[in-house]
Coordinates of C-alpha atoms in Angstrom, one line a residue:
X3 CA 174.9 117.7 104.2
X4 CA 175.5 118.0 100.5
X5 CA 176.6 114.4 100.3
X6 CA 173.4 113.3 102.0
X7 CA 171.2 115.0 99.5
X8 CA 173.3 113.7 96.7
X9 CA 172.9 110.1 98.0
X10 CA 169.1 110.5 98.5
X11 CA 168.7 111.8 94.9
X12 CA 170.7 108.9 93.6
X13 CA 168.5 106.4 95.5
X14 CA 165.3 108.0 94.3
X15 CA 166.6 107.8 90.7
X16 CA 167.4 104.1 91.2
X17 CA 163.9 103.6 92.6
X18 CA 162.3 105.4 89.7
X19 CA 164.3 103.3 87.2
X20 CA 163.4 100.0 89.0
X21 CA 159.8 101.0 89.1
X22 CA 159.7 101.8 85.3
X23 CA 161.5 98.5 84.7
X24 CA 159.0 96.6 86.8
X25 CA 156.1 98.2 84.9
X26 CA 157.7 97.2 81.6
X27 CA 158.6 93.6 82.6
X28 CA 155.4 93.0 84.6
X29 CA 152.3 94.4 82.9
X30 CA 149.3 95.4 85.1
X31 CA 147.4 92.2 84.3
X32 CA 150.3 90.1 85.6
X33 CA 150.7 92.2 88.7
X34 CA 147.0 91.9 89.4
X35 CA 147.2 88.1 89.1
X36 CA 150.1 88.0 91.6
X37 CA 148.2 90.2 94.1
X38 CA 145.2 88.0 93.8
X39 CA 147.3 84.9 94.3
X40 CA 148.9 86.2 97.4
X41 CA 145.6 87.4 98.8
X42 CA 144.1 83.9 98.3
X43 CA 147.2 82.3 99.8
X44 CA 147.0 84.4 103.0
X45 CA 143.3 84.1 103.2
X46 CA 143.6 80.3 103.2
X47 CA 145.7 80.4 106.3
X48 CA 143.6 83.2 108.0
X49 CA 141.1 82.2 110.7
X50 CA 138.7 85.1 109.7
X51 CA 136.4 85.8 106.9
X52 CA 135.0 89.2 105.9
X53 CA 131.6 90.4 104.5
X54 CA 131.0 93.9 103.1
X55 CA 127.6 95.5 103.3
X56 CA 127.5 98.7 101.3
X57 CA 125.0 101.5 101.6
X58 CA 124.0 101.5 98.0
X59 CA 123.7 98.3 95.9
X60 CA 123.9 99.4 92.3
X61 CA 121.2 102.1 92.2
X62 CA 119.0 100.8 95.0
X63 CA 119.4 101.4 98.8
X64 CA 120.6 98.3 100.6
X65 CA 118.0 97.5 103.3
X66 CA 120.5 95.4 105.1
X67 CA 122.8 98.4 105.6
X68 CA 120.0 100.4 107.2
X69 CA 119.0 97.4 109.4
X70 CA 122.6 96.9 110.6
X71 CA 122.9 100.6 111.4
X72 CA 119.7 100.6 113.4
X73 CA 120.6 97.3 115.2
X74 CA 124.1 98.5 116.2
X75 CA 122.6 101.6 117.7
X76 CA 121.2 99.7 120.6
X77 CA 124.7 98.2 121.4
X78 CA 126.6 101.3 120.5
X79 CA 124.7 103.3 123.2
X80 CA 126.1 101.0 125.8
X81 CA 129.6 100.0 124.7
X82 CA 130.6 102.7 122.2
X83 CA 133.1 105.4 123.1
X84 CA 132.5 107.6 120.1
X85 CA 129.0 107.8 118.8
X86 CA 127.0 109.6 116.1
X87 CA 123.5 110.8 117.2
X88 CA 120.6 111.1 114.8
X89 CA 116.8 111.7 115.0
X90 CA 114.8 110.6 112.0
X91 CA 111.6 111.9 110.5
X92 CA 108.5 110.9 112.5
X93 CA 110.8 109.5 115.2
X94 CA 110.2 110.0 118.9
X95 CA 113.7 109.2 120.1
X96 CA 117.4 109.8 119.4
X97 CA 119.3 107.0 117.7
X98 CA 122.9 106.2 118.5
X99 CA 125.2 104.9 115.8
X100 CA 128.9 104.1 115.1
X101 CA 131.1 106.9 114.0
X102 CA 133.1 106.8 110.8
X103 CA 135.7 104.0 110.7
X104 CA 134.8 102.9 114.3
X105 CA 134.5 99.3 115.4
X106 CA 132.1 97.4 117.7
X107 CA 132.2 93.8 118.9
X108 CA 128.9 91.9 119.1
X109 CA 128.1 88.4 120.3
X110 CA 125.5 85.9 119.1
X111 CA 124.9 82.4 120.5
X112 CA 128.4 82.4 121.9
X113 CA 130.1 83.6 118.7
X114 CA 131.9 86.9 118.6
X115 CA 131.6 89.1 115.6
X116 CA 133.2 92.5 114.8
X117 CA 131.5 95.3 112.9
X118 CA 133.4 98.2 111.3
X119 CA 131.8 101.2 109.8
X120 CA 134.0 102.2 106.8
X121 CA 133.5 105.7 105.2
X122 CA 135.6 106.8 102.3
X123 CA 135.4 109.6 99.7
X124 CA 133.9 108.6 96.4
X125 CA 135.8 109.3 93.3
X126 CA 134.5 112.1 91.0
X127 CA 131.5 111.0 89.0
X128 CA 130.9 111.2 85.4
X129 CA 127.3 111.8 84.1
X130 CA 124.8 109.6 85.9
X131 CA 121.0 109.4 85.9
X132 CA 121.1 109.2 89.7
X133 CA 123.8 111.2 91.5
X134 CA 125.5 109.2 94.3
X135 CA 126.5 110.6 97.7
X136 CA 130.0 112.1 98.0
X137 CA 130.9 109.5 100.6
X138 CA 131.0 105.7 100.2
X139 CA 129.6 104.1 103.3
X140 CA 129.5 100.5 104.3
X141 CA 129.9 97.9 107.1
X142 CA 132.5 95.2 107.2
X143 CA 131.6 92.1 109.2
X144 CA 134.5 90.0 110.5
X145 CA 133.8 86.5 111.8
X146 CA 135.7 83.4 112.4
X147 CA 135.5 80.8 109.7
X148 CA 134.0 78.2 112.2
X149 CA 131.1 80.6 112.8
X150 CA 130.5 81.3 109.1
X151 CA 127.4 79.1 108.8
X152 CA 125.9 80.5 112.0
X153 CA 126.2 84.1 110.8
X154 CA 124.8 83.4 107.3
X155 CA 122.0 81.2 108.3
X156 CA 120.5 83.0 111.3
X157 CA 122.5 86.0 112.6
X158 CA 121.7 88.4 109.7
X159 CA 118.0 87.4 110.0
X160 CA 118.2 88.2 113.7
X161 CA 119.7 91.6 112.9
X162 CA 116.9 92.4 110.5
X163 CA 114.2 91.3 113.0
X164 CA 115.7 93.4 115.8
X165 CA 116.0 96.4 113.5
X166 CA 112.3 96.2 112.6
X167 CA 111.4 96.0 116.2
X168 CA 113.5 99.1 117.0
X169 CA 112.1 100.9 114.0
X170 CA 108.5 100.3 115.2
X171 CA 109.4 101.3 118.7
X172 CA 111.1 104.5 117.8
X173 CA 108.9 105.6 115.0
X174 CA 105.4 107.1 115.5
X175 CA 102.4 105.4 114.2
X176 CA 101.1 106.4 110.7
X177 CA 97.5 106.8 109.7
X178 CA 96.9 106.1 106.0
X179 CA 93.9 106.9 103.8
X180 CA 93.4 106.0 100.1
X181 CA 93.6 108.7 97.5
X182 CA 90.5 109.9 95.7
X183 CA 89.8 107.8 92.7
X184 CA 92.9 105.6 93.2
X185 CA 95.3 108.5 92.2
X186 CA 98.9 108.1 93.1
X187 CA 101.1 110.5 95.1
X188 CA 104.5 111.9 94.1
X189 CA 106.1 108.5 95.1
X190 CA 103.7 106.4 93.2
X191 CA 101.7 105.2 96.2
X192 CA 97.9 105.2 96.4
X193 CA 98.0 105.9 100.2
X194 CA 98.4 109.2 101.9
X195 CA 99.7 109.3 105.4
X196 CA 99.8 111.5 108.5
X197 CA 101.4 110.8 111.9
X198 CA 99.0 108.9 114.2
X199 CA 99.0 110.2 117.7
X200 CA 95.7 109.0 119.1
X201 CA 96.2 108.6 122.9
X202 CA 93.7 105.8 123.4
X203 CA 95.0 102.6 125.1
X204 CA 93.4 99.6 126.7
X205 CA 94.0 101.1 130.1
X206 CA 91.8 104.2 129.2
X207 CA 89.2 102.3 127.1
X208 CA 85.8 102.2 128.8
X209 CA 85.0 98.5 128.6
X210 CA 84.6 95.6 130.9
X211 CA 88.1 94.5 132.1
X212 CA 87.5 90.8 131.4
X213 CA 86.5 91.6 127.8
X214 CA 89.5 93.8 127.4
X215 CA 91.8 91.1 128.8
X216 CA 90.3 88.6 126.3
X217 CA 90.9 91.0 123.3
X218 CA 94.4 91.8 124.4
X219 CA 95.3 88.1 124.8
X220 CA 93.9 87.4 121.3
X221 CA 96.0 90.2 119.8
X222 CA 99.1 89.1 121.5
X223 CA 98.6 85.5 120.4
X224 CA 98.2 86.8 116.8
X225 CA 101.3 89.0 116.9
X226 CA 103.4 86.1 118.3
X227 CA 101.8 83.4 116.1
X228 CA 104.0 83.3 113.0
X229 CA 105.1 79.7 113.5
X230 CA 101.6 78.6 114.3
X231 CA 100.1 80.1 111.1
X232 CA 102.9 78.6 109.0
X233 CA 102.4 75.2 110.6
X234 CA 98.6 75.2 110.1
X235 CA 98.8 76.6 106.5
X236 CA 96.8 79.7 107.3
X237 CA 97.5 83.2 106.1
X238 CA 98.9 85.3 108.9
X239 CA 95.9 87.7 109.3
X240 CA 93.0 88.1 111.6
X241 CA 89.6 89.8 111.3
X242 CA 87.6 91.7 113.9
X243 CA 84.1 93.0 113.7
X244 CA 83.2 95.9 116.0
X245 CA 79.5 96.4 116.3
X246 CA 77.2 98.4 118.5
X247 CA 75.4 101.8 118.8
X248 CA 77.2 105.0 117.9
X249 CA 79.4 106.5 120.6
X250 CA 80.4 103.2 122.2
X251 CA 84.1 103.5 121.5
X252 CA 84.7 101.6 118.2
X253 CA 87.2 104.1 116.9
X254 CA 88.9 104.2 120.3
X255 CA 89.2 100.5 120.3
X256 CA 91.0 100.5 116.9
X257 CA 93.4 103.2 118.2
X258 CA 94.0 101.1 121.3
X259 CA 94.8 98.0 119.2
X260 CA 97.3 100.0 117.1
X261 CA 99.0 101.4 120.1
X262 CA 99.1 98.1 121.8
X263 CA 100.7 96.2 118.9
X264 CA 102.7 99.1 117.4
X265 CA 100.9 98.8 114.0
X266 CA 100.1 101.4 111.4
X267 CA 96.5 102.0 110.4
X268 CA 95.1 102.0 106.9
X269 CA 91.7 103.6 106.9
X270 CA 90.0 102.3 103.7
X271 CA 87.3 104.5 102.2
X272 CA 85.3 102.3 99.9
X273 CA 83.4 105.1 98.3
X274 CA 86.7 106.3 96.8
X275 CA 87.4 102.9 95.2
X276 CA 85.8 102.3 91.8
X277 CA 86.7 98.7 90.9
X278 CA 87.8 95.4 92.4
X279 CA 91.1 95.9 90.6
X280 CA 91.7 99.1 92.5
X281 CA 90.8 97.4 95.7
X282 CA 93.4 94.7 95.1
X283 CA 96.1 97.3 94.3
X284 CA 95.4 99.1 97.5
X285 CA 95.8 95.9 99.4
X286 CA 99.1 95.1 97.7
X287 CA 100.4 98.5 98.7
X288 CA 99.8 98.0 102.5
X289 CA 102.7 97.0 104.7
X290 CA 102.9 94.1 107.1
X291 CA 102.2 94.8 110.8
X292 CA 99.3 97.0 110.0
X293 CA 95.5 97.3 110.7
X294 CA 93.2 97.7 107.7
X295 CA 90.0 99.4 108.8
X296 CA 86.7 99.8 107.0
X297 CA 84.4 101.9 109.2
X298 CA 80.6 102.0 109.1
X299 CA 80.5 99.5 106.3
X300 CA 76.7 99.4 106.4
X301 CA 76.6 103.2 105.6
X302 CA 79.5 103.7 103.2
X303 CA 78.3 101.2 100.6
X304 CA 75.0 99.6 99.7
X305 CA 75.7 96.1 100.9
X306 CA 73.0 94.0 99.4
X307 CA 72.2 90.6 100.9
X308 CA 72.8 87.8 98.3
X309 CA 69.7 85.9 99.6
X310 CA 67.4 88.7 98.3
X311 CA 66.6 89.0 94.6
X312 CA 67.5 92.3 92.9
X313 CA 63.9 93.0 91.7
X314 CA 61.3 91.5 89.4
X315 CA 63.8 90.4 86.8
X316 CA 65.6 87.1 87.0
X317 CA 68.6 85.5 85.5
X318 CA 72.0 87.1 85.3
X319 CA 70.8 90.6 85.8
X320 CA 69.2 89.8 89.1
X321 CA 72.3 88.0 90.2
X322 CA 74.5 90.9 89.3
X323 CA 72.4 93.3 91.2
X324 CA 72.5 91.1 94.3
X325 CA 76.3 91.2 94.3
X326 CA 76.6 94.9 93.5
X327 CA 77.7 96.9 96.6
X328 CA 79.0 100.0 94.9
X329 CA 75.9 102.0 94.3
X330 CA 74.7 104.4 97.0
X331 CA 71.2 103.7 98.5
X332 CA 69.6 106.6 96.6
X333 CA 71.0 106.3 93.2
X334 CA 72.2 104.1 90.4
X335 CA 75.6 102.5 89.8
X336 CA 77.0 105.5 88.1
X337 CA 76.5 107.8 91.0
X338 CA 78.7 105.8 93.3
X339 CA 81.8 106.3 91.2
X340 CA 81.4 110.0 90.6
X341 CA 82.9 111.3 87.4
X342 CA 85.0 108.3 87.0
X343 CA 82.2 106.3 85.4
X344 CA 80.6 104.4 88.2
X345 CA 81.5 102.2 91.2
X346 CA 81.6 98.5 90.3
X347 CA 82.9 97.0 93.5
X348 CA 81.2 93.6 94.0
X349 CA 80.6 91.6 97.1
X350 CA 82.8 88.9 95.7
X351 CA 85.6 91.5 95.4
X352 CA 85.2 92.6 99.0
X353 CA 85.2 88.9 100.2
X354 CA 88.4 88.2 98.2
X355 CA 89.9 91.4 99.7
X356 CA 89.4 90.0 103.2
X357 CA 89.8 86.3 102.8
X358 CA 90.8 85.4 99.2
X359 CA 94.1 84.8 97.5
X360 CA 94.9 88.5 97.4
X361 CA 94.6 88.8 101.1
X362 CA 97.7 86.7 101.5
X363 CA 99.9 89.3 99.8
X364 CA 101.6 90.3 103.0
X365 CA 101.8 89.0 106.5
X366 CA 100.8 90.0 110.1
X367 CA 97.8 92.2 109.1
X368 CA 94.5 92.7 110.9
X369 CA 91.2 93.5 109.2
X370 CA 88.7 95.5 111.3
X371 CA 85.2 96.2 110.2
X372 CA 82.8 98.5 112.2
X373 CA 79.1 98.8 111.9
X374 CA 76.1 100.1 113.9
X375 CA 73.8 97.5 112.5
X376 CA 75.2 94.0 112.3
X377 CA 71.9 92.6 111.0
X378 CA 72.4 94.5 107.8
X379 CA 75.6 92.7 106.8
X380 CA 75.7 89.8 104.5
X381 CA 76.4 86.5 106.4
X382 CA 79.3 85.8 104.1
X383 CA 81.2 88.7 105.6
X384 CA 80.5 87.5 109.2
X385 CA 81.9 84.0 109.0
X386 CA 85.1 82.9 110.7
X387 CA 88.2 83.5 108.5
X388 CA 86.9 86.9 107.5
X389 CA 85.6 88.2 110.8
X390 CA 87.2 85.8 113.3
X391 CA 86.2 87.7 116.5
X392 CA 82.9 89.7 116.9
X393 CA 83.2 92.4 119.6
X394 CA 80.0 93.9 120.8
X395 CA 80.6 97.5 121.8
X396 CA 77.6 98.0 124.0
X397 CA 76.3 100.7 126.3
X398 CA 78.3 101.8 129.3
X399 CA 78.3 99.2 132.1
X400 CA 79.1 99.8 135.7
X401 CA 82.7 98.6 135.2
X402 CA 83.1 100.9 132.3
X403 CA 81.7 103.8 134.3
X404 CA 84.3 103.4 137.0
X405 CA 87.0 103.6 134.3
X406 CA 85.5 106.8 133.0
X407 CA 85.4 108.3 136.5
X408 CA 89.0 107.5 136.9
X409 CA 90.1 108.8 133.5
X410 CA 88.2 112.1 133.6
X411 CA 88.0 113.0 137.3
X412 CA 90.7 110.9 138.9
X413 CA 88.3 109.2 141.2
X414 CA 89.0 105.7 142.6
X415 CA 86.2 103.7 144.2
X416 CA 87.4 104.7 147.6
X417 CA 87.3 108.4 146.7
X418 CA 83.6 108.6 146.1
X419 CA 81.2 109.5 148.9
X420 CA 79.2 106.7 150.4
X421 CA 76.2 105.6 148.5
X422 CA 77.2 107.1 145.1
X423 CA 78.5 103.9 143.7
X424 CA 75.4 102.1 144.7
X425 CA 73.2 104.7 143.0
X426 CA 75.3 104.5 139.8
X427 CA 75.2 100.8 139.7
X428 CA 71.5 100.8 140.2
X429 CA 70.7 103.0 137.2
X430 CA 73.6 102.7 134.7
X431 CA 72.3 99.5 133.1
X432 CA 68.7 100.9 132.7
X433 CA 70.0 104.2 131.4
X434 CA 71.6 102.7 128.3
X435 CA 74.0 105.7 127.9
X436 CA 77.1 105.3 125.7
X437 CA 80.6 106.1 127.0
X438 CA 80.6 109.2 124.7
X439 CA 77.4 110.6 126.4
X440 CA 78.8 110.0 129.9
X441 CA 82.2 111.5 128.9
X442 CA 80.5 114.7 127.8
X443 CA 78.8 115.1 131.2
X444 CA 82.1 114.5 133.0
X445 CA 84.1 116.9 130.7
X446 CA 81.5 119.7 131.1
X447 CA 82.0 119.7 134.9
X448 CA 85.5 118.4 135.3
X449 CA 86.6 121.5 137.3
X450 CA 84.1 120.6 140.1
X451 CA 84.4 116.8 140.5
X452 CA 81.6 116.4 143.1
X453 CA 79.2 118.4 140.9
X454 CA 80.2 116.3 137.9
X455 CA 79.3 113.1 139.8
X456 CA 76.0 114.6 141.0
X457 CA 75.0 115.6 137.5
X458 CA 76.0 112.2 136.1
X459 CA 73.7 110.5 138.6
X460 CA 70.9 112.8 137.7
X461 CA 71.5 112.3 134.0
X462 CA 71.5 108.5 134.4
X463 CA 68.2 108.6 136.4
X464 CA 66.5 110.8 133.8
X465 CA 67.7 108.5 130.9
X466 CA 66.6 105.4 132.8
X467 CA 63.1 106.8 133.4
X468 CA 62.8 107.9 129.8
X469 CA 63.8 104.4 128.6
X470 CA 61.2 102.9 131.0
X471 CA 58.5 105.0 129.5
X472 CA 59.6 104.1 126.0
X473 CA 59.0 100.5 126.5
X474 CA 55.4 101.2 127.3
X475 CA 53.2 103.2 124.9
X476 CA 52.8 106.6 126.6
X477 CA 49.7 108.5 125.6
X478 CA 50.3 112.2 125.2
X479 CA 47.4 114.7 124.5
X480 CA 48.4 117.5 122.1
X481 CA 45.4 119.8 121.5
X482 CA 42.5 117.6 120.3
X483 CA 44.8 114.9 119.0
X484 CA 45.9 111.8 120.9
X485 CA 49.5 110.7 120.0
X486 CA 50.9 107.3 120.9
X487 CA 54.7 107.7 121.4
X488 CA 56.7 104.6 120.6
X489 CA 60.1 105.7 119.3
X490 CA 61.4 102.1 118.9
X491 CA 58.6 101.3 116.5
X492 CA 59.3 104.5 114.5
X493 CA 63.0 103.7 114.3
X494 CA 62.3 100.2 113.1
X495 CA 59.9 101.5 110.5
X496 CA 62.6 104.0 109.2
X497 CA 65.5 101.5 109.2
X498 CA 63.9 98.4 107.8
X499 CA 62.0 98.0 104.5
X500 CA 58.3 97.1 104.4
X501 CA 57.1 93.7 103.3
X502 CA 56.3 94.9 99.8
X503 CA 59.9 96.0 99.3
X504 CA 59.4 99.8 99.4
X505 CA 61.5 102.0 101.8
X506 CA 60.1 104.7 104.0
X507 CA 63.2 107.0 104.1
X508 CA 65.9 106.0 101.7
X509 CA 66.2 108.6 98.9
X510 CA 64.3 108.1 95.7
X511 CA 62.3 105.2 97.1
X512 CA 60.8 107.4 99.8
X513 CA 60.0 110.1 97.3
X514 CA 58.2 107.7 95.0
X515 CA 56.2 106.2 97.9
X516 CA 55.1 109.6 99.1
X517 CA 54.0 110.5 95.5
X518 CA 52.0 107.2 95.4
X519 CA 50.3 108.2 98.6
X520 CA 49.4 111.6 97.3
X521 CA 48.1 110.1 94.0
X522 CA 45.9 107.6 96.0
X523 CA 44.5 110.5 98.1
X524 CA 43.6 112.5 95.1
X525 CA 41.9 109.6 93.4
X526 CA 39.9 109.0 96.6
X527 CA 38.7 112.6 96.7
X528 CA 37.7 112.5 93.0
X529 CA 35.7 109.3 93.6
X530 CA 33.8 111.0 96.5

């Protein structure tokens, strides 16, 4: 045994001497050159080539690494024997992934590729502005040399596309709103977000089925129309205008569109935007595959028609006023911007936001405007290219009513007693009730379904009779006075300006007009 240990010690001594001699004769630079030569020599005769995809590229996160990790999760859940399970923030499902140093074989257009997830310990760091993770992660892609062009030209793009689809499918929708005064959050973004969990879908939306089918087909054509928009030279965007009385489901329609396409929603509050520059910056910070919404545009800003002059003055001042949409109806320009110094958004800026050069800063985005009074909007906003599809959200029709009965009470057509459908169909058009009004009647009595239907029939009949009386001037005697009721004329008088340009009920204009009437009355009494 002693001889064996003596022999081993002698061999180790010889090995140490040879190693020191090798380091002396062959310096590190020469050894590195030899290793590089042999590596190239064997690589030349190898039938495979390798690509490394690291988690961190310099100081930035490698998006391709995240995409590969998400893409392989769909294959790993089927063929993998050892998996890592994760559930990300705002995600509604569990994601499968490759374990450390595990391999997975994938195929693409007949070509076989092999992915390996390599995880090694990172060496101790010196001082760094951005501390790196303790583990060094990355994927190694091994492909045959004959398939090299296929992988580089289309396979990696295919991986990115599939990863984006999986991300949208697994992640909950987000609802964004712009920060007050254009301020930035902790990440430097002007948008604040919350999870969007609105349950509205096209199946539950109270609307005529044929109209819903038309809208769904248009949305699907848009989402799948990348090649069409590139071929025709158009920006990959589309505009929708939802108009109609309050309570007809405009917000529910937007939620149904987002849930149908899997898009996020950006709810743009124009009263919080001070300048056209801020408006452009907000647009640049929106992501692709999103819906940009401006609700009640006729109420949130003072949208002045360009065909009307801005007052008695002419020239540049009048033209400036006719384009100014930032001031509120009852005040000057400074009031619209609050303490920031005034809101100076112009109609030109809004038009460029929807259909100008800046609207092309992104792809696959939908613009949705809503209004209760389409006649108040400038014609420049309504033309094709800005608002491509006008959707009239009207009062509840008979087809919409049947959808509401199914949603709230679970009633099918065959489940209602004989004659009820005929009664509903006879009065629903004349009643002119919104889906919101009808829903409230059904919700109030949802525990007793038959009672809910009876009260709905009664409510529709009362509303239909009231509308019939509205259309004819009804004379009502109150004491010694005779009053002619005509609410439609009253509404028109309140909503539209008089011929002389004064307003009946719009802030300071109404106050001034009332003062003029008082002064005229006092002058008449003095003359008498």
